[in-house]
């Protein structure tokens, strides 16, 4: 299916003023930051902090290893359900519908009631041209979207700054062209869009906006370290991501999709998915509670 080439105008302050309030979407904690806990402790901590659910890592070195998905995923889901969470979001390294491990993972997740997943990122590695890579990845995305349709899942490709396919929204728009767009779309990450897009991130947002299925919230700022400028991750609201404009656009466009909250700034290893952390777990929980509250404040303010 070809994507429509409709040009959507940028929203003016006057247009924002006429919008109707849109309810806060459900906020899930990315379980990467709780991998120092077992399933039950993870679920109980997320519930106590105030999250609406868990974006569960089902990937290598995640909460559930792909090779053990049939044995371990039901255990994780049982722990989540005990505290009142329903399985919804999960994060994977899936990239090929014809791969037996990838297809088994998606089938098992579907059977457990999950709805949305983030797939792996593609890289530009090898001797092909960029257009040749995009052709290859477009076909892979299309294949995944058909499998998603069979399994009643929605796949998402996250924009990620750097030398990945999909650092810009124009690449994601390209690789979605053959996909079943009801079952495959984008996981929009304002942090990465800001790093790559600078002052033009809204252009990419307008392009991909009809196909956003889930979003990520986190923040960063450019800083000089050892003579180089680097994107240094910071607590939500302390960086350069323009959540005020962003959330206003989502509200005006009636985009109300699940949110995955990430905490990528230093937290004793929890920010990197460590199974053993070097700070008291209360430090991690307090950071989660703070960023969750900030997410709600930014949404309410917009």
CSV table of C-alpha atoms in Angstrom, one decimal:
chain,number,residue,atom,x,y,z
A,1,UNK,CA,0.0,0.0,0.0
A,2,UNK,CA,1.4,3.4,-1.0
A,3,UNK,CA,1.5,6.1,1.6
A,4,UNK,CA,-0.6,9.2,0.9
A,5,UNK,CA,1.4,12.2,0.0
A,6,UNK,CA,-0.8,14.7,1.7
A,7,UNK,CA,0.8,17.8,3.0
A,8,UNK,CA,-0.3,18.7,6.5
A,9,UNK,CA,0.1,22.3,7.6
A,10,UNK,CA,1.9,23.1,10.8
A,11,UNK,CA,-0.4,24.0,13.7
A,12,UNK,CA,-0.6,27.6,14.7
A,13,UNK,CA,-1.0,28.9,18.3
A,14,UNK,CA,-4.6,29.9,17.3
A,15,UNK,CA,-5.3,26.3,16.2
A,16,UNK,CA,-3.9,25.0,19.5
A,17,UNK,CA,-6.2,27.3,21.4
A,18,UNK,CA,-9.3,25.7,19.9
A,19,UNK,CA,-8.4,22.1,20.8
A,20,UNK,CA,-10.4,20.0,23.1
A,21,UNK,CA,-8.7,18.4,26.1
A,22,UNK,CA,-7.4,14.9,25.3
A,23,UNK,CA,-7.1,12.4,28.1
A,24,UNK,CA,-3.6,11.3,29.2
A,25,UNK,CA,-2.6,8.1,27.3
A,26,UNK,CA,-1.5,5.1,29.4
A,27,UNK,CA,2.2,5.3,30.4
A,28,UNK,CA,4.2,2.1,30.5
A,29,UNK,CA,7.7,1.8,32.1
A,30,UNK,CA,10.3,0.3,29.8
A,31,UNK,CA,11.3,-2.9,31.7
A,32,UNK,CA,14.9,-2.5,30.5
A,33,UNK,CA,15.3,-0.2,33.6
A,34,UNK,CA,13.9,-2.9,36.0
A,35,UNK,CA,16.0,-5.8,34.8
A,36,UNK,CA,17.6,-6.0,38.3
A,37,UNK,CA,14.2,-7.3,39.5
A,38,UNK,CA,12.4,-10.6,38.9
A,39,UNK,CA,9.0,-10.6,37.3
A,40,UNK,CA,6.9,-10.2,40.4
A,41,UNK,CA,9.1,-7.5,42.0
A,42,UNK,CA,9.2,-5.7,38.6
A,43,UNK,CA,5.4,-5.7,38.4
A,44,UNK,CA,4.8,-4.7,42.0
A,45,UNK,CA,7.4,-1.8,41.7
A,46,UNK,CA,5.8,-0.5,38.5
A,47,UNK,CA,2.3,-0.6,40.0
A,48,UNK,CA,3.4,1.1,43.3
A,49,UNK,CA,5.2,3.9,41.4
A,50,UNK,CA,2.0,4.6,39.4
A,51,UNK,CA,2.5,3.3,35.9
A,52,UNK,CA,-0.4,2.0,33.8
A,53,UNK,CA,1.6,-1.0,32.5
A,54,UNK,CA,5.0,-2.4,31.5
A,55,UNK,CA,6.8,-2.3,28.1
A,56,UNK,CA,8.4,-5.7,28.5
A,57,UNK,CA,11.8,-6.5,27.0
A,58,UNK,CA,11.5,-9.8,25.1
A,59,UNK,CA,14.9,-9.8,23.4
A,60,UNK,CA,18.5,-10.9,24.0
A,61,UNK,CA,19.6,-9.8,27.5
A,62,UNK,CA,16.0,-8.7,28.2
A,63,UNK,CA,13.5,-9.8,30.9
A,64,UNK,CA,12.6,-12.7,28.6
A,65,UNK,CA,15.1,-14.3,26.3
A,66,UNK,CA,13.7,-15.1,22.8
A,67,UNK,CA,14.8,-18.7,23.0
A,68,UNK,CA,12.8,-19.1,26.3
A,69,UNK,CA,9.7,-17.2,25.3
A,70,UNK,CA,7.3,-20.1,25.5
A,71,UNK,CA,8.4,-20.9,29.0
A,72,UNK,CA,9.2,-17.5,30.6
A,73,UNK,CA,6.7,-15.1,28.9
A,74,UNK,CA,3.6,-16.7,30.6
A,75,UNK,CA,5.4,-16.2,34.0
A,76,UNK,CA,6.1,-12.6,33.3
A,77,UNK,CA,2.5,-12.0,32.2
A,78,UNK,CA,1.1,-13.8,35.3
A,79,UNK,CA,3.2,-11.5,37.5
A,80,UNK,CA,1.8,-8.5,35.6
A,81,UNK,CA,-1.8,-9.6,35.9
A,82,UNK,CA,-1.4,-10.2,39.6
A,83,UNK,CA,-1.0,-6.4,40.1
A,84,UNK,CA,-3.7,-5.5,37.6
A,85,UNK,CA,-1.6,-4.9,34.5
A,86,UNK,CA,-2.8,-6.2,31.1
A,87,UNK,CA,-0.1,-7.2,28.6
A,88,UNK,CA,0.1,-4.5,25.9
A,89,UNK,CA,3.6,-3.3,24.9
A,90,UNK,CA,6.8,-5.3,24.3
A,91,UNK,CA,10.2,-4.6,22.9
A,92,UNK,CA,12.1,-7.1,20.6
A,93,UNK,CA,15.0,-7.6,18.3
A,94,UNK,CA,12.5,-9.1,15.7
A,95,UNK,CA,13.3,-8.2,12.1
A,96,UNK,CA,12.3,-11.1,9.8
A,97,UNK,CA,8.9,-12.9,9.6
A,98,UNK,CA,10.7,-15.9,8.1
A,99,UNK,CA,13.0,-16.3,11.1
A,100,UNK,CA,11.7,-19.2,13.3
A,101,UNK,CA,12.7,-17.5,16.5
A,102,UNK,CA,11.2,-14.2,15.5
A,103,UNK,CA,7.9,-15.8,14.4
A,104,UNK,CA,7.7,-17.9,17.5
A,105,UNK,CA,8.3,-14.9,19.7
A,106,UNK,CA,5.5,-12.9,18.1
A,107,UNK,CA,3.1,-15.9,18.1
A,108,UNK,CA,3.7,-16.5,21.8
A,109,UNK,CA,3.3,-12.8,22.7
A,110,UNK,CA,0.0,-12.6,20.7
A,111,UNK,CA,-1.3,-15.7,22.6
A,112,UNK,CA,-0.4,-14.0,25.9
A,113,UNK,CA,-2.5,-10.9,24.9
A,114,UNK,CA,0.1,-8.4,23.9
A,115,UNK,CA,-0.8,-5.8,21.2
A,116,UNK,CA,2.1,-3.5,20.3
A,117,UNK,CA,5.8,-4.3,19.8
A,118,UNK,CA,8.9,-2.5,18.8
A,119,UNK,CA,11.0,-4.3,16.2
A,120,UNK,CA,14.8,-4.3,15.7
A,121,UNK,CA,16.6,-1.5,13.9
A,122,UNK,CA,18.1,-2.1,10.4
A,123,UNK,CA,21.7,-0.9,9.7
A,124,UNK,CA,23.4,0.3,6.6
A,125,UNK,CA,26.2,-2.3,6.6
A,126,UNK,CA,27.7,-3.9,3.4
A,127,UNK,CA,28.3,-2.8,-0.1
A,128,UNK,CA,24.8,-1.9,-1.2
A,129,UNK,CA,23.6,1.6,-1.9
A,130,UNK,CA,21.2,3.3,0.4
A,131,UNK,CA,18.3,2.9,-2.1
A,132,UNK,CA,19.1,-0.9,-2.3
A,133,UNK,CA,19.1,-1.2,1.5
A,134,UNK,CA,15.7,0.6,1.6
A,135,UNK,CA,14.3,-1.8,-1.0
A,136,UNK,CA,15.4,-4.8,1.1
A,137,UNK,CA,14.1,-3.3,4.4
A,138,UNK,CA,10.8,-2.3,2.7
A,139,UNK,CA,10.2,-6.0,1.8
A,140,UNK,CA,11.1,-7.2,5.3
A,141,UNK,CA,8.7,-4.7,6.9
A,142,UNK,CA,5.9,-5.8,4.6
A,143,UNK,CA,6.5,-9.4,5.5
A,144,UNK,CA,6.3,-8.6,9.2
A,145,UNK,CA,3.2,-6.6,8.7
A,146,UNK,CA,1.4,-9.6,7.1
A,147,UNK,CA,2.5,-11.8,10.0
A,148,UNK,CA,1.3,-9.1,12.4
A,149,UNK,CA,-2.1,-9.1,10.7
A,150,UNK,CA,-2.4,-12.9,11.2
A,151,UNK,CA,-1.4,-12.6,14.9
A,152,UNK,CA,-3.5,-9.4,15.5
A,153,UNK,CA,-0.4,-7.5,16.5
A,154,UNK,CA,0.9,-4.0,15.7
A,155,UNK,CA,4.6,-3.6,15.0
A,156,UNK,CA,6.5,-0.4,15.4
A,157,UNK,CA,9.8,0.9,14.0
A,158,UNK,CA,11.4,3.4,16.4
A,159,UNK,CA,13.4,6.4,15.0
A,160,UNK,CA,16.9,6.3,16.5
A,161,UNK,CA,19.7,8.9,16.1
A,162,UNK,CA,22.9,7.7,14.5
A,163,UNK,CA,23.9,5.5,11.6
A,164,UNK,CA,20.7,3.4,11.7
A,165,UNK,CA,18.1,3.1,9.0
A,166,UNK,CA,15.3,5.2,10.5
A,167,UNK,CA,17.3,8.0,12.0
A,168,UNK,CA,15.1,10.3,10.0
A,169,UNK,CA,11.3,10.0,9.5
A,170,UNK,CA,11.8,10.1,5.8
A,171,UNK,CA,13.5,6.7,5.9
A,172,UNK,CA,10.8,5.2,8.1
A,173,UNK,CA,8.2,6.6,5.7
A,174,UNK,CA,10.0,4.9,2.8
A,175,UNK,CA,10.3,1.4,4.4
A,176,UNK,CA,6.6,1.5,5.4
A,177,UNK,CA,5.4,1.9,1.8
A,178,UNK,CA,4.6,-1.8,1.2
A,179,UNK,CA,3.4,-2.5,4.7
A,180,UNK,CA,-0.1,-3.2,5.9
A,181,UNK,CA,-0.4,0.1,7.8
A,182,UNK,CA,-3.0,-1.2,10.2
A,183,UNK,CA,-0.4,-3.6,11.6
A,184,UNK,CA,2.9,-1.8,11.1
A,185,UNK,CA,3.8,1.8,11.9
A,186,UNK,CA,6.2,4.0,13.8
A,187,UNK,CA,7.2,4.3,17.5
A,188,UNK,CA,8.0,8.0,17.6
A,189,UNK,CA,10.8,9.1,19.9
A,190,UNK,CA,11.1,12.9,20.3
A,191,UNK,CA,14.5,12.7,21.9
A,192,UNK,CA,16.1,11.0,18.9
A,193,UNK,CA,14.1,13.2,16.5
A,194,UNK,CA,15.4,16.3,18.2
A,195,UNK,CA,19.0,15.1,18.0
A,196,UNK,CA,18.7,14.3,14.3
A,197,UNK,CA,16.3,17.0,13.3
A,198,UNK,CA,17.3,20.0,15.3
A,199,UNK,CA,14.9,22.7,14.3
A,200,UNK,CA,13.2,20.6,11.6
A,201,UNK,CA,11.9,17.7,13.7
A,202,UNK,CA,8.3,18.9,13.2
A,203,UNK,CA,8.7,18.2,9.4
A,204,UNK,CA,9.4,14.5,10.1
A,205,UNK,CA,6.6,14.4,12.6
A,206,UNK,CA,4.0,15.7,10.2
A,207,UNK,CA,5.2,13.1,7.6
A,208,UNK,CA,4.9,10.1,9.9
A,209,UNK,CA,2.1,11.3,12.1
A,210,UNK,CA,-0.7,9.2,10.5
A,211,UNK,CA,1.4,6.1,11.2
A,212,UNK,CA,2.4,6.6,14.8
A,213,UNK,CA,1.3,3.6,16.9
A,214,UNK,CA,3.3,4.1,20.1
A,215,UNK,CA,5.6,6.8,21.5
A,216,UNK,CA,8.7,7.0,23.7
A,217,UNK,CA,9.4,9.8,26.2
A,218,UNK,CA,12.9,10.8,27.3
A,219,UNK,CA,15.1,13.8,27.1
A,220,UNK,CA,18.7,14.9,26.2
A,221,UNK,CA,20.9,17.9,25.8
A,222,UNK,CA,24.0,18.7,23.7
A,223,UNK,CA,27.1,19.0,25.9
A,224,UNK,CA,30.8,19.3,25.3
A,225,UNK,CA,32.9,16.4,26.6
A,226,UNK,CA,36.6,15.9,25.9
A,227,UNK,CA,36.4,18.4,23.1
A,228,UNK,CA,33.4,16.9,21.3
A,229,UNK,CA,29.7,17.7,21.4
A,230,UNK,CA,27.6,14.7,22.6
A,231,UNK,CA,24.0,14.2,23.3
A,232,UNK,CA,23.9,13.7,27.1
A,233,UNK,CA,20.7,12.1,28.4
A,234,UNK,CA,19.0,13.9,31.3
A,235,UNK,CA,15.8,13.6,33.4
A,236,UNK,CA,12.6,14.4,31.5
A,237,UNK,CA,12.0,18.1,31.1
A,238,UNK,CA,15.6,19.1,31.7
A,239,UNK,CA,16.8,18.8,28.1
A,240,UNK,CA,16.1,20.2,24.7
A,241,UNK,CA,13.1,18.1,23.6
A,242,UNK,CA,10.2,20.5,23.1
A,243,UNK,CA,7.5,18.5,24.7
A,244,UNK,CA,5.2,21.5,24.9
A,245,UNK,CA,4.9,21.8,21.2
A,246,UNK,CA,5.0,18.1,20.7
A,247,UNK,CA,2.2,17.2,23.0
A,248,UNK,CA,0.1,20.1,21.6
A,249,UNK,CA,0.5,18.6,18.2
A,250,UNK,CA,-0.5,15.1,19.4
A,251,UNK,CA,-3.5,16.5,21.2
A,252,UNK,CA,-4.6,18.6,18.2
A,253,UNK,CA,-4.1,15.6,15.9
A,254,UNK,CA,-6.1,13.4,18.3
A,255,UNK,CA,-3.1,11.0,18.6
A,256,UNK,CA,-3.6,9.1,21.8
A,257,UNK,CA,-1.3,6.1,21.7
A,258,UNK,CA,0.5,4.1,24.4
A,259,UNK,CA,3.6,5.8,25.9
A,260,UNK,CA,6.8,4.0,26.9
A,261,UNK,CA,8.8,5.9,29.5
A,262,UNK,CA,12.6,5.5,29.2
A,263,UNK,CA,15.2,6.7,31.7
A,264,UNK,CA,18.6,6.7,29.8
A,265,UNK,CA,20.5,9.0,32.2
A,266,UNK,CA,22.9,7.5,34.9
A,267,UNK,CA,21.1,5.3,37.3
A,268,UNK,CA,23.7,2.9,38.6
A,269,UNK,CA,23.3,0.7,35.5
A,270,UNK,CA,19.5,0.5,35.5
A,271,UNK,CA,19.6,3.0,32.6
A,272,UNK,CA,21.5,0.4,30.6
A,273,UNK,CA,19.4,-2.6,31.6
A,274,UNK,CA,21.9,-4.0,34.2
A,275,UNK,CA,20.8,-7.1,36.2
A,276,UNK,CA,22.8,-5.8,39.1
A,277,UNK,CA,22.9,-2.1,39.9
A,278,UNK,CA,25.4,0.1,41.9
A,279,UNK,CA,22.8,2.3,43.5
A,280,UNK,CA,20.0,1.6,46.0
A,281,UNK,CA,16.9,0.6,44.1
A,282,UNK,CA,15.1,3.6,45.7
A,283,UNK,CA,17.2,5.9,43.6
A,284,UNK,CA,15.8,4.2,40.5
A,285,UNK,CA,12.3,4.2,41.8
A,286,UNK,CA,12.4,7.9,42.7
A,287,UNK,CA,13.7,8.8,39.2
A,288,UNK,CA,10.8,6.8,37.7
A,289,UNK,CA,8.3,8.5,39.9
A,290,UNK,CA,9.7,11.9,39.1
A,291,UNK,CA,9.8,11.3,35.3
A,292,UNK,CA,6.3,9.8,35.3
A,293,UNK,CA,4.9,12.9,37.2
A,294,UNK,CA,6.8,15.1,34.8
A,295,UNK,CA,5.2,13.3,31.8
A,296,UNK,CA,1.8,13.9,33.2
A,297,UNK,CA,2.5,17.6,34.0
A,298,UNK,CA,3.9,18.2,30.4
A,299,UNK,CA,0.8,16.6,28.9
A,300,UNK,CA,-1.6,18.5,31.1
A,301,UNK,CA,0.2,21.8,30.4
A,302,UNK,CA,0.3,21.3,26.6
